[in-house]
Amino acid sequence: MQNATSRHILLVYKARHEKAAALAQEAAQWLRQNGHDVAGVICAGTDTPAYATTPLDFVVVFGGDGTMLGVARRLVGRNVPVLGINFGRIGFLTDAQPEQWREKLEESLTGMEPVRSCMALQWTLTRKGQQIASGCAVNDVVLSRGSLSRLVLFDVYIAGERLGSLRGDGMIIATPVGSSGYSVSAGGSLLHPSMEAVAITPICPFLNTISPMVFPGDTECRFQILQGSTDCYLTVDGQEGQQLELGDTVTVNGLPDAVHFLGKGTTFFERLRSRGFALQGTECIRCGENA
């Protein structure tokens, strides 16, 4: 299939997965034979400047939801869509199975595949008045206790107003895409991925002082670690994290239209039914783990 318009494409394959790596190499060869530029064929998790390639028309990910999350997080705000070829267990974020790769690539190269956009989260960590870390999340930002079965304690501020103090195992701040994972398993709401909203879900709250809530996507959520809290950790998409200290403040804001996925695929409700989600209700689609 010779295409008059040359595209610039990055291919990323799932770490420690020989079949995914082999198919990525096969796809790269096919793309070059058809006159397209391959910016690279890289292993997921590799720290490489290939993600910053300009121009970059789209990225093809050969992996599961965890691999998709890691790649999408690197592309937040870049308006570079991601096409997922599923090599994971669930494939909630991917759009095609391995045997469909050539068909999906042809459709993407000719502009036949639609692009759907989703929210992301931007987080910052402030310690003693200084911002010491920041980043983005596609699924969720989680504040949670360490290995000991002791509770964390922090103040919760929503849109600048103190909501109250939470004592429990932690708090999940999720995007609509991420709401189908850890958040819904902890009793949070399941949000349609097209929404611009931020969901907060307490994890095993003591006395249920704060309920699961959903706010507009531009709402600022702020959490300050209080005296009496046990070890507390910040985890991003189940893949990155760091330990917090007494007095630390974590601020989370929604980023609209920050992540872009290629392909129409099945509908949101079809995906839920095919995974048994609508029936089981409590199944955890934790995209950052074993995907």
Coordinates of C-alpha atoms in Angstrom, one line a residue:
M1 CA 0.0 0.0 0.0
Q2 CA 2.0 3.0 -1.2
N3 CA 0.8 6.2 0.4
A4 CA 1.4 9.6 -1.2
T5 CA 1.6 11.2 2.2
S6 CA 4.6 10.1 4.3
R7 CA 3.9 9.8 8.0
H8 CA 6.2 9.9 11.0
I9 CA 5.5 7.1 13.4
L10 CA 7.0 5.9 16.6
L11 CA 6.6 2.2 17.6
V12 CA 6.7 1.1 21.2
Y13 CA 6.5 -2.5 22.4
K14 CA 5.8 -4.1 25.8
A15 CA 8.9 -4.8 27.9
R16 CA 10.0 -8.5 28.2
H17 CA 7.5 -9.6 25.6
E18 CA 9.1 -11.3 22.6
K19 CA 6.0 -11.5 20.4
A20 CA 5.2 -7.8 20.9
A21 CA 8.8 -6.9 20.0
A22 CA 8.8 -9.1 16.9
L23 CA 5.5 -7.6 15.7
A24 CA 6.8 -4.1 16.2
Q25 CA 9.8 -4.9 14.1
E26 CA 7.6 -6.4 11.4
A27 CA 5.3 -3.3 11.4
A28 CA 8.4 -1.0 11.2
Q29 CA 9.6 -2.9 8.1
W30 CA 6.2 -2.7 6.5
L31 CA 5.9 1.0 7.2
R32 CA 9.3 1.8 5.7
Q33 CA 8.5 -0.3 2.6
N34 CA 5.4 1.9 2.1
G35 CA 7.3 5.1 2.3
H36 CA 6.8 6.2 5.9
D37 CA 9.3 7.4 8.4
V38 CA 9.8 5.3 11.6
A39 CA 11.1 7.5 14.4
G40 CA 12.1 4.4 16.3
V41 CA 11.2 1.0 17.6
I42 CA 11.7 1.2 21.3
C43 CA 11.0 -0.8 24.4
A44 CA 8.4 0.6 26.8
G45 CA 9.9 2.3 29.9
T46 CA 13.1 3.2 28.0
D47 CA 14.2 6.8 28.7
T48 CA 14.7 8.0 25.1
P49 CA 14.4 11.3 23.2
A50 CA 12.3 9.5 20.5
Y51 CA 9.1 10.6 22.3
A52 CA 10.1 14.2 21.6
T53 CA 10.5 13.6 17.9
T54 CA 9.1 16.4 15.7
P55 CA 7.0 16.0 13.7
L56 CA 5.4 12.9 15.1
D57 CA 2.0 11.9 13.5
F58 CA 1.1 9.1 15.9
V59 CA 2.5 6.4 18.1
V60 CA 1.7 2.6 17.9
V61 CA 1.9 0.7 21.1
F62 CA 2.2 -3.1 21.1
G63 CA 1.3 -3.9 24.6
G64 CA -1.5 -3.9 27.3
D65 CA -3.1 -1.1 29.2
G66 CA -0.1 -0.6 31.5
T67 CA 2.2 0.0 28.4
M68 CA -0.5 2.3 27.0
L69 CA -0.6 4.4 30.2
G70 CA 3.2 4.7 30.3
V71 CA 3.4 5.9 26.7
A72 CA 0.3 8.2 26.9
R73 CA 1.8 9.9 30.1
R74 CA 4.9 10.9 28.1
L75 CA 2.7 12.5 25.4
V76 CA 0.3 14.5 27.6
G77 CA -0.4 17.8 25.9
R78 CA 1.5 17.0 22.7
N79 CA -1.6 16.3 20.5
V80 CA 0.0 13.0 19.3
P81 CA -2.5 10.2 19.2
V82 CA -1.7 6.7 20.3
L83 CA -2.9 3.5 18.6
G84 CA -2.9 0.4 20.8
I85 CA -2.4 -3.2 19.6
N86 CA -3.3 -5.4 22.6
F87 CA -0.8 -7.7 24.1
G88 CA -2.2 -7.5 27.6
R89 CA -4.9 -9.2 29.6
I90 CA -7.7 -6.6 29.5
G91 CA -7.0 -4.2 26.7
F92 CA -9.4 -1.5 28.0
L93 CA -7.3 1.2 26.4
T94 CA -6.2 -0.6 23.2
D95 CA -8.1 -0.6 20.0
A96 CA -7.1 -3.8 18.1
Q97 CA -5.8 -7.3 18.5
P98 CA -2.4 -8.4 17.1
E99 CA -3.9 -10.1 14.0
Q100 CA -5.6 -6.7 13.0
W101 CA -2.4 -4.6 13.1
R102 CA -2.0 -4.2 9.3
E103 CA -5.6 -3.2 8.8
K104 CA -5.5 -0.7 11.7
L105 CA -2.3 0.8 10.5
E106 CA -3.7 1.3 7.0
E107 CA -6.8 3.0 8.4
S108 CA -4.7 5.2 10.6
L109 CA -2.3 6.2 7.9
T110 CA -5.1 7.3 5.6
G111 CA -7.0 9.2 8.3
M112 CA -9.9 6.8 8.4
E113 CA -9.4 6.1 12.2
P114 CA -11.0 8.7 14.4
V115 CA -9.1 10.4 17.2
R116 CA -10.8 10.5 20.7
S117 CA -9.4 12.8 23.4
C118 CA -9.5 12.3 27.1
M119 CA -8.6 14.2 30.3
A120 CA -5.4 13.8 32.2
L121 CA -4.3 15.0 35.6
Q122 CA -1.5 17.3 36.5
W123 CA 0.0 16.9 40.0
T124 CA 2.5 18.9 42.0
L125 CA 4.3 18.1 45.3
T126 CA 5.2 21.0 47.6
R127 CA 7.5 20.6 50.6
K128 CA 8.3 23.4 53.0
G129 CA 7.0 25.9 50.6
Q130 CA 9.0 24.6 47.6
Q131 CA 7.7 22.6 44.7
I132 CA 9.9 19.5 44.6
A133 CA 8.2 17.3 42.0
S134 CA 5.4 17.4 39.4
G135 CA 4.0 15.3 36.6
C136 CA 1.0 14.0 34.8
A137 CA -1.3 11.0 35.2
V138 CA -3.7 9.4 32.7
N139 CA -5.5 7.1 35.1
D140 CA -5.1 8.3 38.7
V141 CA -3.1 9.8 41.5
V142 CA -3.2 7.9 44.7
L143 CA -2.2 8.9 48.2
S144 CA -1.9 5.8 50.4
R145 CA -0.4 4.3 53.5
G146 CA 2.7 2.3 53.6
S147 CA 3.2 -1.4 54.5
L148 CA 2.0 -1.1 58.1
S149 CA -1.7 -1.3 58.8
R150 CA -1.9 2.2 60.2
L151 CA -4.0 5.1 58.9
V152 CA -2.9 8.2 57.0
L153 CA -4.3 11.6 58.0
F154 CA -4.6 14.6 55.7
D155 CA -6.7 17.7 55.1
V156 CA -8.7 17.8 51.9
Y157 CA -9.2 21.1 50.0
I158 CA -11.5 21.4 47.0
A159 CA -11.4 24.5 44.9
G160 CA -9.6 26.3 47.7
E161 CA -12.1 25.4 50.4
R162 CA -11.4 22.9 53.1
L163 CA -13.7 19.9 52.8
G164 CA -12.4 18.2 55.9
S165 CA -9.9 15.8 57.3
L166 CA -9.6 12.2 56.0
R167 CA -8.3 9.4 58.2
G168 CA -8.1 6.1 56.3
D169 CA -6.0 4.1 53.9
G170 CA -5.7 6.9 51.5
M171 CA -7.4 8.8 48.6
I172 CA -7.7 8.1 44.9
I173 CA -8.0 11.1 42.5
A174 CA -9.1 9.7 39.1
T175 CA -9.8 10.8 35.5
P176 CA -12.9 9.4 33.8
V177 CA -10.7 6.9 32.0
G178 CA -9.1 5.9 35.2
S179 CA -12.4 5.6 37.1
S180 CA -12.8 2.0 35.9
G181 CA -9.8 0.9 37.8
Y182 CA -8.7 1.3 41.4
S183 CA -11.3 4.0 42.0
V184 CA -14.4 2.0 41.2
S185 CA -13.0 -1.0 43.1
A186 CA -12.8 1.2 46.2
G187 CA -16.4 2.3 45.8
G188 CA -16.0 5.3 43.5
S189 CA -18.2 6.2 40.6
L190 CA -17.7 4.8 37.1
L191 CA -17.4 7.8 34.7
H192 CA -17.9 7.8 31.0
P193 CA -14.4 8.5 29.4
S194 CA -15.7 11.5 27.4
M195 CA -16.5 13.5 30.5
E196 CA -14.4 16.3 31.8
A197 CA -14.5 15.5 35.5
V198 CA -12.3 14.5 38.4
A199 CA -13.4 11.9 40.9
I200 CA -12.1 11.5 44.4
T201 CA -12.5 8.2 46.3
P202 CA -11.5 7.7 49.9
I203 CA -9.9 4.3 50.5
C204 CA -11.4 2.6 53.6
P205 CA -12.1 5.9 55.4
F206 CA -12.5 5.8 59.1
L207 CA -16.0 6.9 60.1
N208 CA -16.7 7.7 56.4
T209 CA -16.1 11.4 57.0
I210 CA -15.7 12.1 53.3
S211 CA -17.7 10.3 50.6
P212 CA -16.7 9.6 47.0
M213 CA -17.3 12.7 44.9
V214 CA -17.1 13.9 41.3
F215 CA -16.1 17.5 40.4
P216 CA -15.8 19.5 37.2
G217 CA -12.6 18.8 35.4
D218 CA -11.0 22.2 36.2
T219 CA -11.4 21.8 40.0
E220 CA -8.2 22.0 42.0
C221 CA -7.9 19.2 44.6
R222 CA -5.3 19.7 47.4
F223 CA -4.2 17.4 50.2
Q224 CA -1.9 18.2 53.1
I225 CA -0.3 15.4 55.2
L226 CA -1.1 16.0 58.9
Q227 CA 0.6 15.1 62.2
G228 CA -0.4 11.6 63.3
S229 CA -0.2 10.2 59.8
T230 CA 1.7 7.0 59.2
D231 CA 4.0 6.6 56.2
C232 CA 2.3 7.9 53.1
Y233 CA 3.1 7.5 49.4
L234 CA 2.1 9.2 46.2
T235 CA 1.6 6.8 43.3
V236 CA 0.9 7.8 39.7
D237 CA -1.0 5.4 37.4
G238 CA 0.2 2.6 39.5
Q239 CA 3.6 2.9 37.9
E240 CA 5.6 5.8 39.5
G241 CA 5.7 7.0 43.1
Q242 CA 7.5 8.5 46.0
Q243 CA 7.3 8.8 49.7
L244 CA 5.6 11.8 51.3
E245 CA 6.6 13.6 54.5
L246 CA 4.7 15.3 57.3
G247 CA 3.4 18.7 56.0
D248 CA 3.7 17.9 52.3
T249 CA 1.0 19.2 50.0
V250 CA -0.1 17.4 46.9
T251 CA -2.2 19.4 44.4
V252 CA -4.0 17.8 41.5
N253 CA -5.7 19.6 38.6
G254 CA -7.5 18.3 35.5
L255 CA -6.1 18.7 32.1
P256 CA -8.8 18.7 29.3
D257 CA -8.1 17.1 25.9
A258 CA -4.6 16.1 27.1
V259 CA -4.4 12.5 25.9
H260 CA -5.4 11.3 22.4
F261 CA -6.2 7.8 21.3
L262 CA -6.6 6.5 17.7
G263 CA -9.5 4.3 16.7
K264 CA -13.2 4.1 17.3
G265 CA -13.0 0.5 18.5
T266 CA -15.9 -0.9 20.5
T267 CA -18.1 1.4 22.5
F268 CA -17.6 2.1 26.2
F269 CA -20.5 -0.1 27.2
E270 CA -19.4 -2.9 24.9
R271 CA -16.0 -2.8 26.5
L272 CA -17.6 -3.1 30.0
R273 CA -19.8 -6.0 28.9
S274 CA -17.0 -7.9 27.2
R275 CA -14.9 -7.6 30.4
G276 CA -17.7 -8.7 32.6
F277 CA -17.5 -5.4 34.4
A278 CA -21.2 -4.5 34.3
L279 CA -22.1 -7.8 35.8
Q280 CA -19.4 -8.2 38.4
G281 CA -19.2 -4.6 39.3
T282 CA -16.2 -4.8 41.6
E283 CA -13.7 -6.2 39.2
C284 CA -10.6 -4.0 39.3
I285 CA -9.2 -2.9 36.0
R286 CA -5.9 -1.7 37.4
C287 CA -4.2 -0.7 34.2
G288 CA -0.8 -0.1 35.7
E289 CA -0.3 -3.6 36.9
N290 CA 0.6 -6.8 35.0
A291 CA -0.8 -5.3 31.8

